Structure formats: C-alpha cells, structure tokens
PDB file of C-alpha atoms and ligand atoms in Angstrom:
ATOM      1  CA  UNK L   1       0.000   0.000   0.000  1.00 53.00           C
ATOM      2  CA  UNK L   2       2.814   2.339   0.970  1.00 52.00           C
ATOM      3  CA  UNK L   3       4.538   1.666  -2.370  1.00 53.00           C
ATOM      4  CA  UNK L   4       1.301   2.278  -4.202  1.00 50.00           C
ATOM      5  CA  UNK L   5       0.950   5.711  -2.535  1.00 50.00           C
ATOM      6  CA  UNK L   6       4.538   6.576  -3.509  1.00 50.00           C
ATOM      7  CA  UNK L   7       3.759   5.560  -7.050  1.00 49.00           C
ATOM      8  CA  UNK L   8       0.687   7.820  -7.105  1.00 49.00           C
ATOM      9  CA  UNK L   9       2.721  10.718  -5.636  1.00 49.00           C
ATOM     10  CA  UNK L  10       5.575  10.377  -8.127  1.00 48.00           C
ATOM     11  CA  UNK L  11       3.069  10.010 -10.964  1.00 46.00           C
ATOM     12  CA  UNK L  12       1.338  13.254  -9.933  1.00 48.00           C
ATOM     13  CA  UNK L  13       4.629  15.121  -9.810  1.00 44.00           C
ATOM     14  CA  UNK L  14       5.360  14.039 -13.385  1.00 44.00           C
ATOM     15  CA  UNK L  15       1.870  14.990 -14.444  1.00 45.00           C
ATOM     16  CA  UNK L  16       2.111  18.413 -12.778  1.00 45.00           C
ATOM     17  CA  UNK L  17       5.490  19.204 -14.299  1.00 42.00           C
ATOM     18  CA  UNK L  18       4.093  18.200 -17.679  1.00 43.00           C
ATOM     19  CA  UNK L  19       1.251  20.733 -17.326  1.00 50.00           C
ATOM     20  CA  UNK L  20       3.491  23.775 -17.126  1.00 58.00           C
ATOM     21  CA  UNK L  21       3.182  24.606 -20.830  1.00 76.00           C
ATOM     22  CA  UNK L  22       6.100  25.617 -23.067  1.00 87.00           C
ATOM     23  CA  UNK L  23       9.430  26.434 -21.447  1.00 92.00           C
ATOM     24  CA  UNK L  24       9.854  30.212 -21.582  1.00 95.00           C
ATOM     25  CA  UNK L  25      12.675  30.526 -19.081  1.00 96.00           C
ATOM     26  CA  UNK L  26      15.052  31.735 -21.844  1.00 95.00           C
ATOM     27  CA  UNK L  27      12.854  34.797 -22.372  1.00 97.00           C
ATOM     28  CA  UNK L  28      13.603  37.951 -20.469  1.00 97.00           C
ATOM     29  CA  UNK L  29      11.449  41.053 -20.292  1.00 98.00           C
ATOM     30  CA  UNK L  30      12.062  44.412 -18.652  1.00 96.00           C
ATOM     31  CA  UNK L  31       8.935  46.239 -17.591  1.00 97.00           C
ATOM     32  CA  UNK L  32       8.919  49.901 -16.733  1.00 96.00           C
ATOM     33  CA  UNK L  33       6.426  51.806 -14.591  1.00 97.00           C
ATOM     34  CA  UNK L  34       6.578  55.387 -15.869  1.00 93.00           C
ATOM     35  CA  UNK L  35       7.390  58.384 -13.628  1.00 92.00           C
ATOM     36  CA  UNK L  36       7.820  57.853  -9.836  1.00 95.00           C
ATOM     37  CA  UNK L  37       9.116  59.806  -6.841  1.00 96.00           C
ATOM     38  CA  UNK L  38       8.790  63.569  -7.362  1.00 94.00           C
ATOM     39  CA  UNK L  39       7.493  62.935 -10.892  1.00 92.00           C
ATOM     40  CA  UNK L  40       3.800  62.065 -10.397  1.00 94.00           C
ATOM     41  CA  UNK L  41       2.897  61.945 -14.093  1.00 91.00           C
ATOM     42  CA  UNK L  42      -0.699  62.760 -14.995  1.00 92.00           C
ATOM     43  CA  UNK L  43      -3.052  63.563 -12.115  1.00 93.00           C
ATOM     44  CA  UNK L  44      -6.834  63.729 -11.944  1.00 95.00           C
ATOM     45  CA  UNK L  45      -9.655  62.994  -9.470  1.00 95.00           C
ATOM     46  CA  UNK L  46      -7.169  62.617  -6.618  1.00 96.00           C
ATOM     47  CA  UNK L  47      -5.312  59.857  -8.498  1.00 97.00           C
ATOM     48  CA  UNK L  48      -1.771  59.839  -9.836  1.00 97.00           C
ATOM     49  CA  UNK L  49      -0.325  58.138 -12.899  1.00 95.00           C
ATOM     50  CA  UNK L  50       2.827  57.032 -11.033  1.00 97.00           C
ATOM     51  CA  UNK L  51       0.727  54.969  -8.566  1.00 98.00           C
ATOM     52  CA  UNK L  52      -1.504  53.448 -11.224  1.00 98.00           C
ATOM     53  CA  UNK L  53       1.324  52.296 -13.474  1.00 98.00           C
ATOM     54  CA  UNK L  54       3.184  50.808 -10.498  1.00 98.00           C
ATOM     55  CA  UNK L  55       0.107  48.738  -9.573  1.00 98.00           C
ATOM     56  CA  UNK L  56      -0.205  47.498 -13.154  1.00 98.00           C
ATOM     57  CA  UNK L  57       3.511  46.716 -13.403  1.00 98.00           C
ATOM     58  CA  UNK L  58       3.303  44.562 -10.242  1.00 98.00           C
ATOM     59  CA  UNK L  59       0.416  42.623 -11.831  1.00 98.00           C
ATOM     60  CA  UNK L  60       2.408  42.373 -15.047  1.00 98.00           C
ATOM     61  CA  UNK L  61       5.412  41.036 -13.135  1.00 98.00           C
ATOM     62  CA  UNK L  62       3.294  38.226 -11.647  1.00 98.00           C
ATOM     63  CA  UNK L  63       1.636  37.444 -14.992  1.00 98.00           C
ATOM     64  CA  UNK L  64       5.012  37.110 -16.771  1.00 98.00           C
ATOM     65  CA  UNK L  65       6.363  34.952 -13.910  1.00 98.00           C
ATOM     66  CA  UNK L  66       3.318  32.675 -14.167  1.00 97.00           C
ATOM     67  CA  UNK L  67       4.156  32.150 -17.846  1.00 96.00           C
ATOM     68  CA  UNK L  68       7.708  31.129 -16.956  1.00 97.00           C
ATOM     69  CA  UNK L  69       9.471  34.342 -18.078  1.00 98.00           C
ATOM     70  CA  UNK L  70      12.397  35.994 -16.391  1.00 98.00           C
ATOM     71  CA  UNK L  71      11.224  39.513 -15.646  1.00 98.00           C
ATOM     72  CA  UNK L  72      12.695  42.692 -14.176  1.00 98.00           C
ATOM     73  CA  UNK L  73      11.041  45.922 -13.118  1.00 98.00           C
ATOM     74  CA  UNK L  74      12.899  49.209 -13.614  1.00 97.00           C
ATOM     75  CA  UNK L  75      11.216  50.324 -10.392  1.00 97.00           C
ATOM     76  CA  UNK L  76       9.237  48.245  -7.910  1.00 98.00           C
ATOM     77  CA  UNK L  77       8.449  51.137  -5.606  1.00 98.00           C
ATOM     78  CA  UNK L  78       7.810  54.866  -5.653  1.00 98.00           C
ATOM     79  CA  UNK L  79      11.157  56.200  -6.839  1.00 97.00           C
ATOM     80  CA  UNK L  80      12.319  58.380  -9.698  1.00 94.00           C
ATOM     81  CA  UNK L  81      14.468  57.144 -12.582  1.00 92.00           C
ATOM     82  CA  UNK L  82      15.627  59.148 -15.574  1.00 86.00           C
ATOM     83  CA  UNK L  83      14.468  57.977 -19.003  1.00 80.00           C
ATOM     84  CA  UNK L  84      18.022  56.959 -19.874  1.00 82.00           C
ATOM     85  CA  UNK L  85      18.333  54.814 -16.724  1.00 89.00           C
ATOM     86  CA  UNK L  86      15.215  52.864 -17.705  1.00 88.00           C
ATOM     87  CA  UNK L  87      16.454  51.664 -21.085  1.00 85.00           C
ATOM     88  CA  UNK L  88      19.948  51.118 -19.670  1.00 88.00           C
ATOM     89  CA  UNK L  89      18.458  48.493 -17.340  1.00 93.00           C
ATOM     90  CA  UNK L  90      16.944  46.726 -20.361  1.00 90.00           C
ATOM     91  CA  UNK L  91      20.332  46.827 -22.126  1.00 88.00           C
ATOM     92  CA  UNK L  92      22.196  45.575 -19.068  1.00 93.00           C
ATOM     93  CA  UNK L  93      19.808  42.639 -18.665  1.00 94.00           C
ATOM     94  CA  UNK L  94      19.858  42.075 -22.428  1.00 93.00           C
ATOM     95  CA  UNK L  95      16.062  41.877 -22.415  1.00 94.00           C
ATOM     96  CA  UNK L  96      14.123  40.396 -25.338  1.00 94.00           C
ATOM     97  CA  UNK L  97      11.575  43.167 -25.060  1.00 94.00           C
ATOM     98  CA  UNK L  98      11.165  46.425 -23.161  1.00 94.00           C
ATOM     99  CA  UNK L  99       7.690  47.562 -22.135  1.00 95.00           C
ATOM    100  CA  UNK L 100       6.991  50.934 -20.590  1.00 93.00           C
ATOM    101  CA  UNK L 101       3.621  51.505 -18.907  1.00 95.00           C
ATOM    102  CA  UNK L 102       1.997  54.955 -18.799  1.00 93.00           C
ATOM    103  CA  UNK L 103      -1.438  56.522 -18.458  1.00 93.00           C
ATOM    104  CA  UNK L 104      -2.757  59.205 -20.743  1.00 91.00           C
ATOM    105  CA  UNK L 105      -4.300  62.600 -20.015  1.00 90.00           C
ATOM    106  CA  UNK L 106      -5.659  65.566 -21.917  1.00 88.00           C
ATOM    107  CA  UNK L 107      -5.433  69.206 -20.899  1.00 86.00           C
ATOM    108  CA  UNK L 108      -8.828  70.359 -22.209  1.00 90.00           C
ATOM    109  CA  UNK L 109     -11.281  69.851 -19.295  1.00 95.00           C
ATOM    110  CA  UNK L 110     -14.357  70.183 -21.489  1.00 97.00           C
ATOM    111  CA  UNK L 111     -13.295  66.999 -23.326  1.00 94.00           C
ATOM    112  CA  UNK L 112     -12.393  64.879 -20.264  1.00 96.00           C
ATOM    113  CA  UNK L 113     -15.446  62.623 -20.566  1.00 96.00           C
ATOM    114  CA  UNK L 114     -15.252  62.088 -24.331  1.00 95.00           C
ATOM    115  CA  UNK L 115     -11.570  61.177 -24.722  1.00 92.00           C
ATOM    116  CA  UNK L 116     -10.694  57.646 -23.613  1.00 95.00           C
ATOM    117  CA  UNK L 117      -8.952  54.528 -24.866  1.00 95.00           C
ATOM    118  CA  UNK L 118      -5.945  52.213 -24.673  1.00 96.00           C
ATOM    119  CA  UNK L 119      -3.050  52.881 -27.066  1.00 91.00           C
ATOM    120  CA  UNK L 120       0.292  51.202 -27.746  1.00 92.00           C
ATOM    121  CA  UNK L 121       3.208  53.175 -29.190  1.00 87.00           C
ATOM    122  CA  UNK L 122       6.396  52.161 -30.908  1.00 83.00           C
ATOM    123  CA  UNK L 123       9.229  54.348 -32.073  1.00 70.00           C
ATOM    124  CA  UNK L 124       9.257  55.414 -35.673  1.00 64.00           C
ATOM    125  CA  UNK L 125      10.755  58.168 -37.726  1.00 50.00           C
ATOM    126  CA  UNK L 126       8.421  61.061 -38.274  1.00 51.00           C
ATOM    127  CA  UNK L 127       8.914  64.363 -40.102  1.00 50.00           C
ATOM    128  CA  UNK L 128       9.272  65.870 -36.654  1.00 50.00           C
ATOM    129  CA  UNK L 129      12.550  67.814 -36.366  1.00 50.00           C
ATOM    130  CA  UNK L 130      12.926  66.847 -32.727  1.00 37.00           C
ATOM    131  CA  UNK L 131      12.978  63.116 -33.454  1.00 39.00           C
ATOM    132  CA  UNK L 132      15.586  63.715 -36.177  1.00 47.00           C
ATOM    133  CA  UNK L 133      17.785  65.548 -33.682  1.00 45.00           C
ATOM    134  CA  UNK L 134      17.429  62.722 -31.165  1.00 39.00           C
ATOM    135  CA  UNK L 135      18.399  60.174 -33.811  1.00 44.00           C
ATOM    136  CA  UNK L 136      21.438  62.187 -34.851  1.00 50.00           C
ATOM    137  CA  UNK L 137      22.624  62.444 -31.271  1.00 38.00           C
ATOM    138  CA  UNK L 138      22.033  58.711 -30.741  1.00 38.00           C
ATOM    139  CA  UNK L 139      24.118  57.924 -33.778  1.00 44.00           C
ATOM    140  CA  UNK L 140      26.725  60.634 -33.299  1.00 45.00           C
ATOM    141  CA  UNK L 141      29.665  58.211 -33.212  1.00 42.00           C
ATOM    142  CA  UNK L 142      28.598  56.525 -36.447  1.00 43.00           C
ATOM    143  CA  UNK L 143      27.845  59.810 -38.177  1.00 49.00           C
ATOM    144  CA  UNK L 144      31.078  61.628 -37.372  1.00 55.00           C
ATOM    145  CA  UNK L 145      32.762  62.794 -40.548  1.00 58.00           C
ATOM    146  CA  UNK L 146      30.021  61.528 -42.893  1.00 59.00           C
ATOM    147  CA  UNK L 147      28.545  63.940 -45.461  1.00 60.00           C
ATOM    148  CA  UNK L 148      24.863  64.913 -45.364  1.00 60.00           C
ATOM    149  CA  UNK L 149      23.756  62.294 -47.866  1.00 57.00           C
ATOM    150  CA  UNK L 150      25.455  59.415 -46.074  1.00 60.00           C
ATOM    151  CA  UNK L 151      24.201  60.759 -42.727  1.00 56.00           C
ATOM    152  CA  UNK L 152      20.643  60.517 -43.996  1.00 59.00           C
ATOM    153  CA  UNK L 153      21.232  57.014 -45.317  1.00 56.00           C
ATOM    154  CA  UNK L 154      22.654  55.932 -41.945  1.00 53.00           C
ATOM    155  CA  UNK L 155      19.795  57.550 -39.988  1.00 54.00           C
ATOM    156  CA  UNK L 156      17.265  55.884 -42.267  1.00 57.00           C
ATOM    157  CA  UNK L 157      18.864  52.481 -41.902  1.00 54.00           C
ATOM    158  CA  UNK L 158      18.902  52.797 -38.103  1.00 54.00           C
ATOM    159  CA  UNK L 159      15.358  54.113 -37.786  1.00 58.00           C
ATOM    160  CA  UNK L 160      13.877  51.750 -40.343  1.00 55.00           C
ATOM    161  CA  UNK L 161      16.022  48.802 -39.294  1.00 57.00           C
ATOM    162  CA  UNK L 162      14.902  45.549 -37.664  1.00 59.00           C
ATOM    163  CA  UNK L 163      14.388  47.130 -34.236  1.00 73.00           C
ATOM    164  CA  UNK L 164      11.653  49.407 -35.602  1.00 80.00           C
ATOM    165  CA  UNK L 165       9.991  46.636 -37.595  1.00 84.00           C
ATOM    166  CA  UNK L 166      10.107  44.358 -34.556  1.00 88.00           C
ATOM    167  CA  UNK L 167       8.776  47.062 -32.222  1.00 90.00           C
ATOM    168  CA  UNK L 168       5.946  47.662 -34.661  1.00 90.00           C
ATOM    169  CA  UNK L 169       5.062  43.942 -34.677  1.00 94.00           C
ATOM    170  CA  UNK L 170       5.248  43.797 -30.887  1.00 95.00           C
ATOM    171  CA  UNK L 171       2.947  46.846 -30.597  1.00 94.00           C
ATOM    172  CA  UNK L 172       0.361  45.219 -32.876  1.00 96.00           C
ATOM    173  CA  UNK L 173       0.325  41.943 -30.913  1.00 97.00           C
ATOM    174  CA  UNK L 174       0.197  43.644 -27.522  1.00 98.00           C
ATOM    175  CA  UNK L 175      -2.520  46.155 -28.443  1.00 97.00           C
ATOM    176  CA  UNK L 176      -4.726  43.419 -29.972  1.00 98.00           C
ATOM    177  CA  UNK L 177      -4.400  41.120 -26.989  1.00 98.00           C
ATOM    178  CA  UNK L 178      -5.024  43.839 -24.400  1.00 98.00           C
ATOM    179  CA  UNK L 179      -8.236  44.789 -26.220  1.00 98.00           C
ATOM    180  CA  UNK L 180      -9.309  41.146 -26.465  1.00 98.00           C
ATOM    181  CA  UNK L 181      -8.857  40.607 -22.715  1.00 98.00           C
ATOM    182  CA  UNK L 182     -10.419  43.901 -21.650  1.00 98.00           C
ATOM    183  CA  UNK L 183     -13.378  43.761 -24.051  1.00 98.00           C
ATOM    184  CA  UNK L 184     -14.295  40.225 -22.894  1.00 98.00           C
ATOM    185  CA  UNK L 185     -15.705  41.893 -19.763  1.00 98.00           C
ATOM    186  CA  UNK L 186     -15.814  45.626 -20.549  1.00 98.00           C
ATOM    187  CA  UNK L 187     -17.347  45.513 -24.023  1.00 97.00           C
ATOM    188  CA  UNK L 188     -17.486  49.320 -24.391  1.00 97.00           C
ATOM    189  CA  UNK L 189     -13.733  49.739 -23.737  1.00 97.00           C
ATOM    190  CA  UNK L 190     -12.085  51.812 -26.466  1.00 95.00           C
ATOM    191  CA  UNK L 191      -8.850  51.021 -28.268  1.00 95.00           C
ATOM    192  CA  UNK L 192      -6.826  53.754 -29.936  1.00 86.00           C
ATOM    193  CA  UNK L 193      -4.730  51.238 -31.874  1.00 80.00           C
ATOM    194  CA  UNK L 194      -0.968  51.151 -32.243  1.00 80.00           C
ATOM    195  CA  UNK L 195       0.904  54.266 -33.292  1.00 75.00           C
ATOM    196  CA  UNK L 196       4.365  55.488 -34.140  1.00 73.00           C
ATOM    197  CA  UNK L 197       5.790  58.189 -31.891  1.00 69.00           C
ATOM    198  CA  UNK L 198       9.224  59.560 -31.034  1.00 62.00           C
ATOM    199  CA  UNK L 199       9.170  58.796 -27.295  1.00 66.00           C
ATOM    200  CA  UNK L 200      12.580  59.344 -25.807  1.00 63.00           C
ATOM    201  CA  UNK L 201      12.287  56.298 -23.545  1.00 60.00           C
ATOM    202  CA  UNK L 202      11.951  54.193 -26.709  1.00 70.00           C
ATOM    203  CA  UNK L 203      14.681  56.002 -28.626  1.00 62.00           C
ATOM    204  CA  UNK L 204      17.279  54.850 -26.116  1.00 61.00           C
ATOM    205  CA  UNK L 205      16.243  51.184 -26.277  1.00 67.00           C
ATOM    206  CA  UNK L 206      18.247  48.831 -28.449  1.00 76.00           C
ATOM    207  CA  UNK L 207      15.624  46.067 -28.551  1.00 86.00           C
ATOM    208  CA  UNK L 208      11.936  45.759 -29.504  1.00 89.00           C
ATOM    209  CA  UNK L 209      10.346  48.369 -27.281  1.00 89.00           C
ATOM    210  CA  UNK L 210       6.856  49.687 -26.791  1.00 92.00           C
ATOM    211  CA  UNK L 211       5.035  52.138 -24.606  1.00 90.00           C
ATOM    212  CA  UNK L 212       1.505  51.254 -23.494  1.00 94.00           C
ATOM    213  CA  UNK L 213      -0.823  54.111 -22.566  1.00 93.00           C
ATOM    214  CA  UNK L 214      -3.297  52.067 -20.540  1.00 97.00           C
ATOM    215  CA  UNK L 215      -6.050  54.692 -20.647  1.00 95.00           C
ATOM    216  CA  UNK L 216      -6.981  58.272 -19.807  1.00 94.00           C
ATOM    217  CA  UNK L 217      -6.756  59.190 -16.158  1.00 96.00           C
ATOM    218  CA  UNK L 218      -8.764  62.325 -17.053  1.00 96.00           C
ATOM    219  CA  UNK L 219     -11.831  60.274 -18.065  1.00 97.00           C
ATOM    220  CA  UNK L 220     -13.979  59.352 -15.024  1.00 98.00           C
ATOM    221  CA  UNK L 221     -15.194  55.984 -16.334  1.00 98.00           C
ATOM    222  CA  UNK L 222     -11.757  54.898 -17.529  1.00 98.00           C
ATOM    223  CA  UNK L 223     -10.009  56.186 -14.372  1.00 98.00           C
ATOM    224  CA  UNK L 224     -12.342  54.152 -12.150  1.00 98.00           C
ATOM    225  CA  UNK L 225     -11.718  51.054 -14.248  1.00 98.00           C
ATOM    226  CA  UNK L 226      -7.968  51.603 -14.299  1.00 98.00           C
ATOM    227  CA  UNK L 227      -7.832  51.484 -10.496  1.00 98.00           C
ATOM    228  CA  UNK L 228      -9.976  48.314 -10.409  1.00 98.00           C
ATOM    229  CA  UNK L 229      -7.740  45.245  -9.758  1.00 98.00           C
ATOM    230  CA  UNK L 230      -9.768  43.074 -12.189  1.00 98.00           C
ATOM    231  CA  UNK L 231      -9.294  45.600 -15.005  1.00 98.00           C
ATOM    232  CA  UNK L 232      -5.579  45.901 -14.190  1.00 98.00           C
ATOM    233  CA  UNK L 233      -5.300  42.122 -14.298  1.00 98.00           C
ATOM    234  CA  UNK L 234      -6.855  42.031 -17.760  1.00 98.00           C
ATOM    235  CA  UNK L 235      -4.435  44.645 -19.079  1.00 98.00           C
ATOM    236  CA  UNK L 236      -1.507  42.680 -17.618  1.00 98.00           C
ATOM    237  CA  UNK L 237      -2.706  39.363 -19.046  1.00 98.00           C
ATOM    238  CA  UNK L 238      -3.339  40.951 -22.447  1.00 98.00           C
ATOM    239  CA  UNK L 239       0.202  42.348 -22.539  1.00 98.00           C
ATOM    240  CA  UNK L 240       1.677  38.946 -21.639  1.00 98.00           C
ATOM    241  CA  UNK L 241      -0.435  37.197 -24.294  1.00 98.00           C
ATOM    242  CA  UNK L 242       0.717  39.766 -26.858  1.00 98.00           C
ATOM    243  CA  UNK L 243       4.378  39.224 -25.938  1.00 98.00           C
ATOM    244  CA  UNK L 244       3.844  35.445 -26.057  1.00 98.00           C
ATOM    245  CA  UNK L 245       2.470  35.734 -29.553  1.00 97.00           C
ATOM    246  CA  UNK L 246       5.193  38.112 -30.741  1.00 97.00           C
ATOM    247  CA  UNK L 247       8.059  36.000 -29.355  1.00 97.00           C
ATOM    248  CA  UNK L 248       6.499  32.703 -30.513  1.00 96.00           C
ATOM    249  CA  UNK L 249       6.400  34.116 -34.054  1.00 95.00           C
ATOM    250  CA  UNK L 250       9.904  35.550 -33.853  1.00 93.00           C
ATOM    251  CA  UNK L 251      11.375  32.305 -32.579  1.00 92.00           C
ATOM    252  CA  UNK L 252       9.556  30.393 -35.323  1.00 92.00           C
ATOM    253  CA  UNK L 253      11.004  32.783 -37.949  1.00 89.00           C
ATOM    254  CA  UNK L 254      14.494  32.398 -36.499  1.00 86.00           C
ATOM    255  CA  UNK L 255      14.071  28.636 -36.264  1.00 83.00           C
ATOM    256  CA  UNK L 256      14.677  28.521 -32.486  1.00 73.00           C
TER     257      UNK L 256
HETATM  258 ZN1   ZN V   1       3.378  58.988 -18.406  1.00 52.67          ZN
END
C-alpha cells in the first residue's frame, strides 16, 4: 500500500510538471512603470499616474512569472528614474523586449469625458525635427565625418532597421491582446490602436520596445476602471499574451 501511494505521488509530480506549458525561461522582459518619486505623471480625481502604473507593473510582473518568463522591473516602488536609466536596465539585462507603462491625459477639461482609450506606441521616424535631432545624437559616433547624404542614409537604416519593424510587430500583438482581454468583460472599452511616436524612452532602447498608454486618467469611467484590480489584471494578461504571440512568431522565424 505504501509503495502504491509513492507511485501515485511520483506520478502526480510528473503529471504536474508536464502541465506547465512551453518552457519560456530563456525569455527575459524588462517592464517599466513610468514616472515615480517627485514625478507624479498625470493627475486627476485625486489619483496619480505614477501609482496606477506601479500597480499594473506589479500585476504584469506576476503574470510574466506565471508564464515562466524571467522579468525585471525598472522600479518596484515609488522612486524616480531618468528615461536613460530605464532603457539602460533593459540593455544591461539584455532583455528580449522592453515595455513601458503609462497613463494618458488631456489638458482640455471640457473633453475629459469624451476622450478615452488604450493605445500602444512604438518608435518610428516622423517628419518631426525633434525626433531627427534625437536620432542624430544617438548615432553621433557613427555619423562623425560623414557627409549629409550618407548621414541621412545611416539615420534611415537605423530608424527603419529591424528594431523598428520588430517594435511595430510587438505593438500590434500587444494592443490586440489587451483589447481582447479587456473587451471580454468591458465591451465598451475603447482602443486607440498602435501608433508610431518619437518617445525618448523608446529612442534609447536597443531592442523591440513599446510604450503602453493604458487609458486616460482624465476620463472618469476609464479612471475608475484603471484602479480596479480586475481591469488591471486584464491589461496585464493581455500584454503577456501579446508578448507570447510576438516571441512565438519571432522564434519560429528564427528557427529557435
Ligand atoms: Zn506617463
């Protein structure tokens, strides 16, 4: 009888270990809660962006862990980090992806209750002079001594290179999966899609990087939802499912 019980126990251990799903322990993500410390981010209705994004990042941390990922937070508490420090952490850890979490806001009070929605951004070249300047500074060492034509060719190849294409793909997968998760319960939730933008925190990243604006803190309905743990959980799970999909595809393409 004793032997039989041992057999059952060992059998269950094998069964349990076999239920863990695919091994994702080689994947590493760095997640970034925007703002922190003296930088409160957007504020409305007595709520602060820095607190909201920290709550979501903690949920995101758990969700990635549950999927077997290695995961690091740029900040796990209420402290300030410069934008450069955030992407440096991702570089140091050699993360597969970098995800920055923010909340949106508008300045025009009369439009607070009409503007809402979840948006995911990735870095892309725009006609904006500021983003050009940032790119030139980023590539200063490469560009030294090159004439204007070759400078433009180099800038183009950096900004339109694999990192941008990959960040774009990642943004699409993450945005879609967040909306799927959120809309399953909150059918009227709005999605603003995925968009290119010259965010500095993404400019510094040398890996697929996105910035998720989880919603408008200035919109009463969305603000209330954003501070609801169930809603936060859905955003976190959607992000993880999006990253799963993106990395599954990438590994398939690379033949890993
Ligand atoms: Zn922000």
